[in-house]
Coordinates of C-alpha atoms in Angstrom, one line a residue:
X60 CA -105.2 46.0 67.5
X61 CA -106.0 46.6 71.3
X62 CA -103.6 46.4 74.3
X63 CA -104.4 42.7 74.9
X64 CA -104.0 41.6 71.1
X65 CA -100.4 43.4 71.0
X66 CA -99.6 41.9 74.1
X67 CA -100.6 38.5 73.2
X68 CA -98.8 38.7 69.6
X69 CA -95.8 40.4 71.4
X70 CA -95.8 37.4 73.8
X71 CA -96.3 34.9 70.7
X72 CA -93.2 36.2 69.1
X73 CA -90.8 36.3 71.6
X74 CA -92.0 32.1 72.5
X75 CA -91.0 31.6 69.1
X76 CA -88.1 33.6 68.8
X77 CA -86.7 31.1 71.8
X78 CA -87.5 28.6 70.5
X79 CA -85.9 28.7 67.3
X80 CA -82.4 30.6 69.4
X81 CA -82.2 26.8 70.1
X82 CA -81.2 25.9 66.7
X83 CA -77.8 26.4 65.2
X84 CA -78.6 29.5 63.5
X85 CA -75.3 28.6 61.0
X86 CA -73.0 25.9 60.0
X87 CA -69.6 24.7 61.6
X88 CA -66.5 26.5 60.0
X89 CA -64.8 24.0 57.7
X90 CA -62.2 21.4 58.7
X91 CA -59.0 23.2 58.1
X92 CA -57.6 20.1 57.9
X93 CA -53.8 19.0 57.2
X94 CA -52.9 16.0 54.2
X95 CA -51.3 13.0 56.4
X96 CA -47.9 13.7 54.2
X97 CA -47.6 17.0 55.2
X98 CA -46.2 16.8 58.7
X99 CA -42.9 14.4 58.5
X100 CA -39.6 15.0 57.4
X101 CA -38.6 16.7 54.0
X102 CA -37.5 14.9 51.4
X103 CA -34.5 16.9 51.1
X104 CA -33.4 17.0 54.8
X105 CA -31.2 13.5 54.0
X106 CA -28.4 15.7 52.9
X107 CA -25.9 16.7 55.2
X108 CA -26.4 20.1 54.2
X109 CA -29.4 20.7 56.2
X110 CA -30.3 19.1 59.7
X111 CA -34.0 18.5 61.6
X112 CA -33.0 20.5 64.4
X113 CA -35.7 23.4 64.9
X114 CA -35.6 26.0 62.2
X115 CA -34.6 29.5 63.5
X116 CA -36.5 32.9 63.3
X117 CA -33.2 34.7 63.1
X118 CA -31.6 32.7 60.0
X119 CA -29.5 35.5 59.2
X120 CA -27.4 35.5 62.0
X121 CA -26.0 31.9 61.2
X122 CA -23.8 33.6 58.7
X123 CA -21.6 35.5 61.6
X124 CA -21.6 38.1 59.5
X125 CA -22.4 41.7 61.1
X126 CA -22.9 43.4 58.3
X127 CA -25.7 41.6 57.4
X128 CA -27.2 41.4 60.8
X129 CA -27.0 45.4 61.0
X130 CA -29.0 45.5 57.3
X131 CA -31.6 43.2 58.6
X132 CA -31.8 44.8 61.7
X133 CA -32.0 48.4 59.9
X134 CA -34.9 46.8 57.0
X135 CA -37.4 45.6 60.1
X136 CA -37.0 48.2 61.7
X137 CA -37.4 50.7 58.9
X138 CA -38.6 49.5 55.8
X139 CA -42.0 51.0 54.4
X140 CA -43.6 48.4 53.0
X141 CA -43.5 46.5 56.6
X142 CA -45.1 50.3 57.9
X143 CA -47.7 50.1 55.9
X144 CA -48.5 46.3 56.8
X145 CA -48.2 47.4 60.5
X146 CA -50.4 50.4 60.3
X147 CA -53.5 48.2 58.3
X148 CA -52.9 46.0 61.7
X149 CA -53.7 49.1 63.7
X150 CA -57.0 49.4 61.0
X151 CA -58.0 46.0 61.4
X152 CA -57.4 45.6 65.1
X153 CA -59.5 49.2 65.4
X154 CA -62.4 47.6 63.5
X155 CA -62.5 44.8 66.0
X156 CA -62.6 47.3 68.8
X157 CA -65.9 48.7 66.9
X158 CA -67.5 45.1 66.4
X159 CA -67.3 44.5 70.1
X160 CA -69.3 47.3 70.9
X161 CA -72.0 45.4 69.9
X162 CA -71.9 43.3 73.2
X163 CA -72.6 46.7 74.8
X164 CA -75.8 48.6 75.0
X165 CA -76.1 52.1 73.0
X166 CA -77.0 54.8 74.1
X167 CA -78.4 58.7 73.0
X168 CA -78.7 61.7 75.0
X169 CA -81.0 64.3 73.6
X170 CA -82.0 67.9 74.6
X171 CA -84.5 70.0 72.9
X172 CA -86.0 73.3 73.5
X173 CA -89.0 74.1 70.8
X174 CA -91.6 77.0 70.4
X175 CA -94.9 76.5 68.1
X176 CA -98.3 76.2 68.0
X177 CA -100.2 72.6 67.3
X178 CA -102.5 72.4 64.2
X179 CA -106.8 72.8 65.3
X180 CA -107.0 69.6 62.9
X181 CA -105.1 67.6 65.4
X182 CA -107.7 68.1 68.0
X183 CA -110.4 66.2 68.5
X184 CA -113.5 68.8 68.1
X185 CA -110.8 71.2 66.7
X186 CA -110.7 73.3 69.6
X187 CA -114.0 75.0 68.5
X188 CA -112.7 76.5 65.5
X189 CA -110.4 78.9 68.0
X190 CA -106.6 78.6 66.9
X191 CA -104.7 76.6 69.7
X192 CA -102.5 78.6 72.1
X193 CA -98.6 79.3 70.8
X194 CA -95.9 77.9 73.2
X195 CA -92.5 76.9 74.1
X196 CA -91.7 72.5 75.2
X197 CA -88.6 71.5 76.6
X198 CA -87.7 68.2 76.8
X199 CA -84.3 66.0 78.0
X200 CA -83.8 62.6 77.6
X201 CA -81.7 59.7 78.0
X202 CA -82.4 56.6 75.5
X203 CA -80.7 53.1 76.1
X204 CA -81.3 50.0 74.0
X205 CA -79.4 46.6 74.0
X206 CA -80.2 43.8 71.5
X207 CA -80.4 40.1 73.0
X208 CA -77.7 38.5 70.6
X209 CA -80.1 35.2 70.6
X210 CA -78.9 34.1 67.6
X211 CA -75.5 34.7 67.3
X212 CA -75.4 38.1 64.9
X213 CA -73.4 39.7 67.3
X214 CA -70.7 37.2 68.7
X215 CA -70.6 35.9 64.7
X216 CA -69.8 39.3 63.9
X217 CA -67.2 39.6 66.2
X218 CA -65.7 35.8 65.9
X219 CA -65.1 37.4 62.1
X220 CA -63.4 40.5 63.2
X221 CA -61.0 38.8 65.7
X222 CA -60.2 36.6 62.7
X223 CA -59.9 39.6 60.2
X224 CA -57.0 40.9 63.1
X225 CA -55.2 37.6 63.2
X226 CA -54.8 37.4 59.8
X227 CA -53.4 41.2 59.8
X228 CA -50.9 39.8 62.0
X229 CA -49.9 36.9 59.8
X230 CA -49.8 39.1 56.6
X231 CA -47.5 42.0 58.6
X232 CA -45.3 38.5 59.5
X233 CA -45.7 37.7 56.0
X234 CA -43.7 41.5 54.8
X235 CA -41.2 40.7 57.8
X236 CA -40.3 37.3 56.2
X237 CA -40.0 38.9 52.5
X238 CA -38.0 41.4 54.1
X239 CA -35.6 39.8 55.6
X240 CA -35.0 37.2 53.1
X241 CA -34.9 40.2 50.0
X242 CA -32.2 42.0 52.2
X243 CA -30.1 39.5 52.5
X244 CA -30.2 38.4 49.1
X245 CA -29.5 42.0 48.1
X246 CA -26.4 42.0 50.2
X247 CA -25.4 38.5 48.8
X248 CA -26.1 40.0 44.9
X249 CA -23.9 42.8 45.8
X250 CA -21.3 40.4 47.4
X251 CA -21.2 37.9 44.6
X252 CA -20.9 40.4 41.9
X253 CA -18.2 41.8 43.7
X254 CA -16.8 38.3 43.8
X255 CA -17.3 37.6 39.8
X256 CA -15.7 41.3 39.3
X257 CA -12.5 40.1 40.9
X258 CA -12.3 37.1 39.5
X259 CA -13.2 38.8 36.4
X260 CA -10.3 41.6 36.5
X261 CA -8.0 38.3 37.6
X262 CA -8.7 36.5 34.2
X263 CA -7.9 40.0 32.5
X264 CA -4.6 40.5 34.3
X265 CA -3.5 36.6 33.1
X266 CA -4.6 37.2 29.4
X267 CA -3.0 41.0 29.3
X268 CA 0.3 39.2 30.5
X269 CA -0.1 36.8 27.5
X270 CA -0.9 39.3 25.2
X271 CA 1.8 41.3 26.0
X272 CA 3.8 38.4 26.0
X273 CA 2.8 37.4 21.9
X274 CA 3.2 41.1 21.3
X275 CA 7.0 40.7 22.7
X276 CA 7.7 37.6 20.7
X277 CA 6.2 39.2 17.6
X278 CA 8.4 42.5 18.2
X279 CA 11.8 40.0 18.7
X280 CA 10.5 38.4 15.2
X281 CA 9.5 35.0 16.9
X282 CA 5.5 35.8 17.3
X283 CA 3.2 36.2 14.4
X284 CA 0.2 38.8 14.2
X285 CA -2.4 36.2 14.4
X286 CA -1.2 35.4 17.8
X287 CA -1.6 38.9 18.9
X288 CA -4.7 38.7 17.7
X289 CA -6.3 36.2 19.3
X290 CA -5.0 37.4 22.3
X291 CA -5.9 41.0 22.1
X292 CA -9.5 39.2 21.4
X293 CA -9.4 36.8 24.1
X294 CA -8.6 40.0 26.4
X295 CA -11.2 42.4 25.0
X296 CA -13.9 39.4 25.7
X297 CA -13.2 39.5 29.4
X298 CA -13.4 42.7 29.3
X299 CA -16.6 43.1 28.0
X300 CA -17.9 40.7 31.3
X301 CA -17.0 43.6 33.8
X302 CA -20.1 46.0 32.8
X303 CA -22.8 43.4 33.3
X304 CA -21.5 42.5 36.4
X305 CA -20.9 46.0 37.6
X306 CA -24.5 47.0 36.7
X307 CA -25.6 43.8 38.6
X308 CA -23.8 45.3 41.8
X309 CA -25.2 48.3 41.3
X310 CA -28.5 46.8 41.1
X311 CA -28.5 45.0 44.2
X312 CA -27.2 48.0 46.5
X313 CA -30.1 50.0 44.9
X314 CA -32.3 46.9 46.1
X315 CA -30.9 47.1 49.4
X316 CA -31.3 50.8 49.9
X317 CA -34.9 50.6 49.1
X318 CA -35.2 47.4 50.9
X319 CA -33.9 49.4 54.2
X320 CA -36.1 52.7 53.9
X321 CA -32.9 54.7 52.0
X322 CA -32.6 56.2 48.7
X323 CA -30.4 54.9 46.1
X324 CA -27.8 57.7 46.9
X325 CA -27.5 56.4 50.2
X326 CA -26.8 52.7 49.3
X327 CA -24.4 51.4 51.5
X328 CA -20.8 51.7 51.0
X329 CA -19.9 48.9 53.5
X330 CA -21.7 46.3 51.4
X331 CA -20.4 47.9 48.0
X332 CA -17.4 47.1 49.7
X333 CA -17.9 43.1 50.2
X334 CA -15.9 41.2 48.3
X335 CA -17.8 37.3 49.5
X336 CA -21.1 36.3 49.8
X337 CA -21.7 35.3 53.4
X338 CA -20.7 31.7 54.2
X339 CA -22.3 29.4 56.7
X340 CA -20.0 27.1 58.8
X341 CA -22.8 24.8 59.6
X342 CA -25.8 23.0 58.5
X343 CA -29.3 25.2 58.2
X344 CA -31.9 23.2 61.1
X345 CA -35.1 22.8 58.9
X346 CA -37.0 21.4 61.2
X347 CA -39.8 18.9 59.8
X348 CA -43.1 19.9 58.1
X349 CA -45.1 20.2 61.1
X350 CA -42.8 22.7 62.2
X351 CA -43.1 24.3 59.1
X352 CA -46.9 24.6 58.6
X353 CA -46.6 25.7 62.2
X354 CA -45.1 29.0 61.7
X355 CA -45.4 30.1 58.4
X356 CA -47.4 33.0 58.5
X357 CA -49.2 32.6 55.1
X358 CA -50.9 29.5 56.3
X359 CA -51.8 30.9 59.1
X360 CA -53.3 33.8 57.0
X361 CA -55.4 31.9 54.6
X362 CA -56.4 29.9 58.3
X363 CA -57.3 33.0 59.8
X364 CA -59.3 33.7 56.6
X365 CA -61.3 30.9 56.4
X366 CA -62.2 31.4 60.2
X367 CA -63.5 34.8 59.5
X368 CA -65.6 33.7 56.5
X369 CA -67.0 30.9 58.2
X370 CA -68.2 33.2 61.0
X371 CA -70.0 35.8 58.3
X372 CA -71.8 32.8 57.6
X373 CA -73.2 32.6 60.7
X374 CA -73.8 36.5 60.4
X375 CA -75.6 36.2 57.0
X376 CA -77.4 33.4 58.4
X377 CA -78.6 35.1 61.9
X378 CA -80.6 37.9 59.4
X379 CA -83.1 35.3 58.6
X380 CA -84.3 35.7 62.6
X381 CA -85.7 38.1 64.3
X382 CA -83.5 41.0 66.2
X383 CA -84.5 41.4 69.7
X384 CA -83.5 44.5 71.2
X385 CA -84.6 45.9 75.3
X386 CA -85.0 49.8 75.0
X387 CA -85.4 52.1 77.4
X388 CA -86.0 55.9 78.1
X389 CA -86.1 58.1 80.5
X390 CA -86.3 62.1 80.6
X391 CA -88.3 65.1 81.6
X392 CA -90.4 67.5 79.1
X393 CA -91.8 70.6 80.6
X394 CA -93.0 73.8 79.1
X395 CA -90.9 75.6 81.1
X396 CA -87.2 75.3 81.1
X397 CA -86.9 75.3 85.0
X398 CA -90.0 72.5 85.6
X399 CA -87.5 70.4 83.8
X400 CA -86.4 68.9 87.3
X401 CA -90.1 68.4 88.9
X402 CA -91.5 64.9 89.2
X403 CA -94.0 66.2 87.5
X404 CA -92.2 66.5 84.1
X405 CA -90.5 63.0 84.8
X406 CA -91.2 60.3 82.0
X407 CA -89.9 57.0 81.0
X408 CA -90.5 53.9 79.0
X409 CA -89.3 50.6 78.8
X410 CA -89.7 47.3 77.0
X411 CA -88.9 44.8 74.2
X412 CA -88.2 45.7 70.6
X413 CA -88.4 42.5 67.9
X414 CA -87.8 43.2 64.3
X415 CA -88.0 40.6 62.0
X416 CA -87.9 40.9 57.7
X417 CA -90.0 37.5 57.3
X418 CA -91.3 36.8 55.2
X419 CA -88.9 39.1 52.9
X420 CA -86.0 36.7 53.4
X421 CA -85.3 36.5 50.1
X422 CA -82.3 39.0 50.0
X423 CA -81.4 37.4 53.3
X424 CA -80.8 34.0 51.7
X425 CA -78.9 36.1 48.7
X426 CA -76.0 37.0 51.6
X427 CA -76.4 33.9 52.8
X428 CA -75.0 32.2 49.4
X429 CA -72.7 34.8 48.9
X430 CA -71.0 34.0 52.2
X431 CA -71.2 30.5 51.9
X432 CA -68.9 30.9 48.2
X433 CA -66.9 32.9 50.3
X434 CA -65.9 30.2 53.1
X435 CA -65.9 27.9 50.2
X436 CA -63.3 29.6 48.4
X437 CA -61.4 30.3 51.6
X438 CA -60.9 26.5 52.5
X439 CA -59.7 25.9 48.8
X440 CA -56.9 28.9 49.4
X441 CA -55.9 27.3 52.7
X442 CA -55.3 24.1 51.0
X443 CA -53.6 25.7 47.7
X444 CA -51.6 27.8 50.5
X445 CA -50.1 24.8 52.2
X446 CA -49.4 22.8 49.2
X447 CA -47.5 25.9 48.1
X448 CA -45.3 26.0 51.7
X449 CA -44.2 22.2 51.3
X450 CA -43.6 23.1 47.2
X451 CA -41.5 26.0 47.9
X452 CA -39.6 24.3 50.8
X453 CA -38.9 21.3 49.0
X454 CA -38.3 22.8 45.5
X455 CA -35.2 25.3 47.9
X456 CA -34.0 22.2 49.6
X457 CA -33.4 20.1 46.3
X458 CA -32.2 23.6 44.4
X459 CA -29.5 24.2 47.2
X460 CA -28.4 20.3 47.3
X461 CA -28.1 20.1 43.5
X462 CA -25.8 23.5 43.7
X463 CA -24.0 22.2 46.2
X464 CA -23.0 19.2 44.1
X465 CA -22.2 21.6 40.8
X466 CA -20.3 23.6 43.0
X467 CA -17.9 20.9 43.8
X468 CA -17.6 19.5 40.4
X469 CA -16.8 23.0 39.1
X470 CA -14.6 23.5 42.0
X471 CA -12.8 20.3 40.4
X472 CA -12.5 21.3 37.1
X473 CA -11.3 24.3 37.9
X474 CA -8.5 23.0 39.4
X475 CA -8.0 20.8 36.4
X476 CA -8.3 23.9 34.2
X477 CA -5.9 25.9 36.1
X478 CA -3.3 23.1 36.3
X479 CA -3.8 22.7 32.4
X480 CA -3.4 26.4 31.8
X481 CA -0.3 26.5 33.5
X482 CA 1.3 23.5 31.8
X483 CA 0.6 25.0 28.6
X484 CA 2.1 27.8 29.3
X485 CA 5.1 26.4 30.1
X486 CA 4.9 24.4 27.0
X487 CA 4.8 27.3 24.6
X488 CA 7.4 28.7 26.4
X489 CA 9.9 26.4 25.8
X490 CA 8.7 25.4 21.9
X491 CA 6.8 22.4 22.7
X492 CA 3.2 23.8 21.7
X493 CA 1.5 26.7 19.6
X494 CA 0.0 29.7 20.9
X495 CA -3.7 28.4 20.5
X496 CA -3.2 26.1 22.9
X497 CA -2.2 28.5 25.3
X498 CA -5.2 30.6 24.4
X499 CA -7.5 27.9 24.4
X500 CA -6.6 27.0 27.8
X501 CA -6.7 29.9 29.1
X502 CA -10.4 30.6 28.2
X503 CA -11.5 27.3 29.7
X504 CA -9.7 28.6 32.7
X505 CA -11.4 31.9 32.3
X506 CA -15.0 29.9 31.8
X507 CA -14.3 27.8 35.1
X508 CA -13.5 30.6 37.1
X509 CA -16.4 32.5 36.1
X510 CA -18.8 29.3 36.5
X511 CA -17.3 28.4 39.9
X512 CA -17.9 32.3 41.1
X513 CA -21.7 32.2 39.6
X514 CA -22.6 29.1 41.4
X515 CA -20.8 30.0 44.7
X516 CA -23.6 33.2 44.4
X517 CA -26.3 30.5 43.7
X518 CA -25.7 28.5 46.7
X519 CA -25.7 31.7 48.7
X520 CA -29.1 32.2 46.9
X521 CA -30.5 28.9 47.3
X522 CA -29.5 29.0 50.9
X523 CA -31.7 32.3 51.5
X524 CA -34.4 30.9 49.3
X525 CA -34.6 27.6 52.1
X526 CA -34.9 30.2 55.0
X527 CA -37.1 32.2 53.6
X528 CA -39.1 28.9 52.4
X529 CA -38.7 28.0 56.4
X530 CA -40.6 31.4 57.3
X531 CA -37.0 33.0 59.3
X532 CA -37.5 36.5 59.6
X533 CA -41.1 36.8 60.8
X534 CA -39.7 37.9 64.4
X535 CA -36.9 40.3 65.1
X536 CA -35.8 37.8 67.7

């Protein structure tokens, strides 16, 4: 091809390759779009349990408990799991850094210093059959080359990696949310179990008294031995409660210790020590579903995730066009080491480099499908991952309501069953009724106490489960 044929053709391709830079090269991200439904009020903010005041970041501290605020504060700060999240960030965010580079031009410094002899063959005539002379070649150079991102490979490329970053970000407010929620619902287990233990060791006390009571009358020959008996059994069954529920407070300080970067030796003593689950003395602001879709960080994960494989789309797409790239060089090559400065050993080049694969585009079009399923499969997470936001929140909100109605009916019977226990007591004492009756209402006392004390821990878990559900805890705030 001569000079003017590879100008023309070099001229030919770069006309073509602006023209087509004025087509969209890809297509538009998906509509990350919201369902109509999905933004008013919850169905289970009517109860006066909850109000549409703004939801808070730091739930926790609604409870006016310092304990827990000093847990919290002690898991965000040093729990590993949130480390780990926090130093992919740092990963993610450094990839980023690399895909900008590509808006910059790269450049390559080279120095060489060579000594040889060229090959006769190489040589038109071949030097007359004599060898060629040996010597030595210096060269130096500086090589510079910047590709024209005409159709969007480069800014795609980086559109992708600022998404990859933001969705870091969401999944490291993701761990922060778990975190906070599983702390506090460790120190709650720990409290409530505490809580069931005393009320546990309470029943125990009242039956001991009546078993030592039926022994008494036995020993002044107005008991019988079947009366001791059911007592003695009655007590040995509460009994048998206090081991479950002592390996469940275990359990949760172990939880907690792990949950705040300790070892299980290290569990702390101050919430071994709790003898309530934390209590609110207001309503918990929800907000609306907006709000909600707003700052949950999951949806704004799978968001970020669709963004980023909508714009490798683009990237897969760009392949199919040619790469234009401006190169240049300058240097000096001398065959002495100190001509290397003389204008005489100066050199340099410039111009246009195009690369293009047509008409190979054939694995081209491959990535381009795969990226497409990709994006695809992105938008169907983002709309799974809202769905499951409004499910979780709702599914909390109707769990705590509920609870909060069985709490007050088994704070009523209760009541009823202490009242009733007491009266029978009475009752045998003075003749009117038998022993079993005594012992029978004594373990539907027993039974109510232990039911109230379990569902006073499952409001305090249905409340954490709401603010976790709201996305509290992604800022230390």
């Amino acid at each position: 091809m001569t000079t003017r044929s590879l100008s023309r053709f070099l001229t030919a391709t770069a006309g073509a390759s602006l023209l087509l830079a004025s087509c969209a090269v890809g297509p538009k991200a998906p509509d990350a779009t919201l369902p109509p439904t999905a933004s008013g009020a919850f169905i289970g903010a009517a109860m006066p349990a909850v109000t549409a005041e703004a939801a808070r970041d730091d739930w926790w501290r609604l409870y006016d408990d310092p304990v827990l605020d000093g847990l919290v504060r002690q898991a965000l700060t040093e729990n590993n799991e949130l480390e780990a999240a926090a130093a992919n960030l740092r990963r993610v965010r450094a990839a980023l850094g690399e895909a900008r580079t590509g808006r910059l031009p790269s450049t390559t410094t080279s120095a060489t210093g060579q000594y040889g002899r060229a090959s006769a063959a190489t040589v038109p005539g071949g030097n007359g059959g004599q060898p060629l002379d040996e010597g030595e070649t210096y060269d130096v150079g500086l090589d510079v080359a910047y590709e024209i991102d005409l159709f969007g490979r480069v800014g795609s490329g980086i559109r992708a990696a600022r998404a990859d970053a933001d969705a870091a970000a969401a999944a490291l407010d993701v761990v922060r949310v778990s975190v906070a929620a599983e702390t506090a619902r460790a120190y709650a287990d720990a409290c409530s179990a505490n809580a069931q233990i005393e009320v546990a060791e309470r029943t125990i006390a009242l039956q001991g008294d009546t078993a030592d009571l039926t022994r008494r009358l036995q020993e002044a020959g107005s008991g019988n031995g079947l009366d001791v008996a059911r007592a003695r059994s009655a007590l040995e069954s509460s009994r048998a409660s206090l081991p479950p529920l002592r390996a469940q407070r275990d359990g949760a300080l172990f939880r907690l210790a792990t949950l705040t970067g300790r070892t299980p030796a290290e569990a702390s003593e101050t919430a071994r020590a709790c003898q309530r689950p934390p209590q609110l003395s207001q309503p918990i602001p929800v907000g609306d579903g907006a709000a909600l879709l707003a700052r949950r960080p999951d949806v704004r994960r799978a968001e970020r995730n669709l963004a980023a494989a909508a714009a490798r789309v683009n990237v897969a797409t760009a392949d199919l066009y040619p790469r234009i790239s401006l190169g240049g060089s300058l240097g000096s090559t001398a065959l002495d080491a100190a001509d290397l400065g003389d204008d005489a050993s100066f050199r340099f080049s410039v111009g246009p480099l195009i690369s293009w694969s047509f008409p190979n585009v054939f694995a081209a079009r491959a990535r381009i499908e795969q990226a497409g399923a990709g994006s695809d499969a992105a938008l169907a997470t983002f709309d799974q991952t809202v769905l499951v936001a409004l499910q979780e929140t709702e599914t909390a909100l109707a769990n705590y309501a509920n609870e909060l109605d069985r709490r007050s009916a088994l704070q009523a019977a209760r009541d009823q069953a202490a009242n009733a226990a007491r009266l029978s007591r009475l009752r045998f004492e003075a003749g009117a009724d038998s022993f079993l009756t005594v012992l029978d209402a004594e373990r539907t006392l027993a039974g109510a106490d232990a039911q109230l004390a379990a569902s006073e821990a499952l409001v305090t878990t249905y409340q954490i489960a709401v603010f976790k559900a709201l996305a509290g805890g992604w800022s230390e705030g």
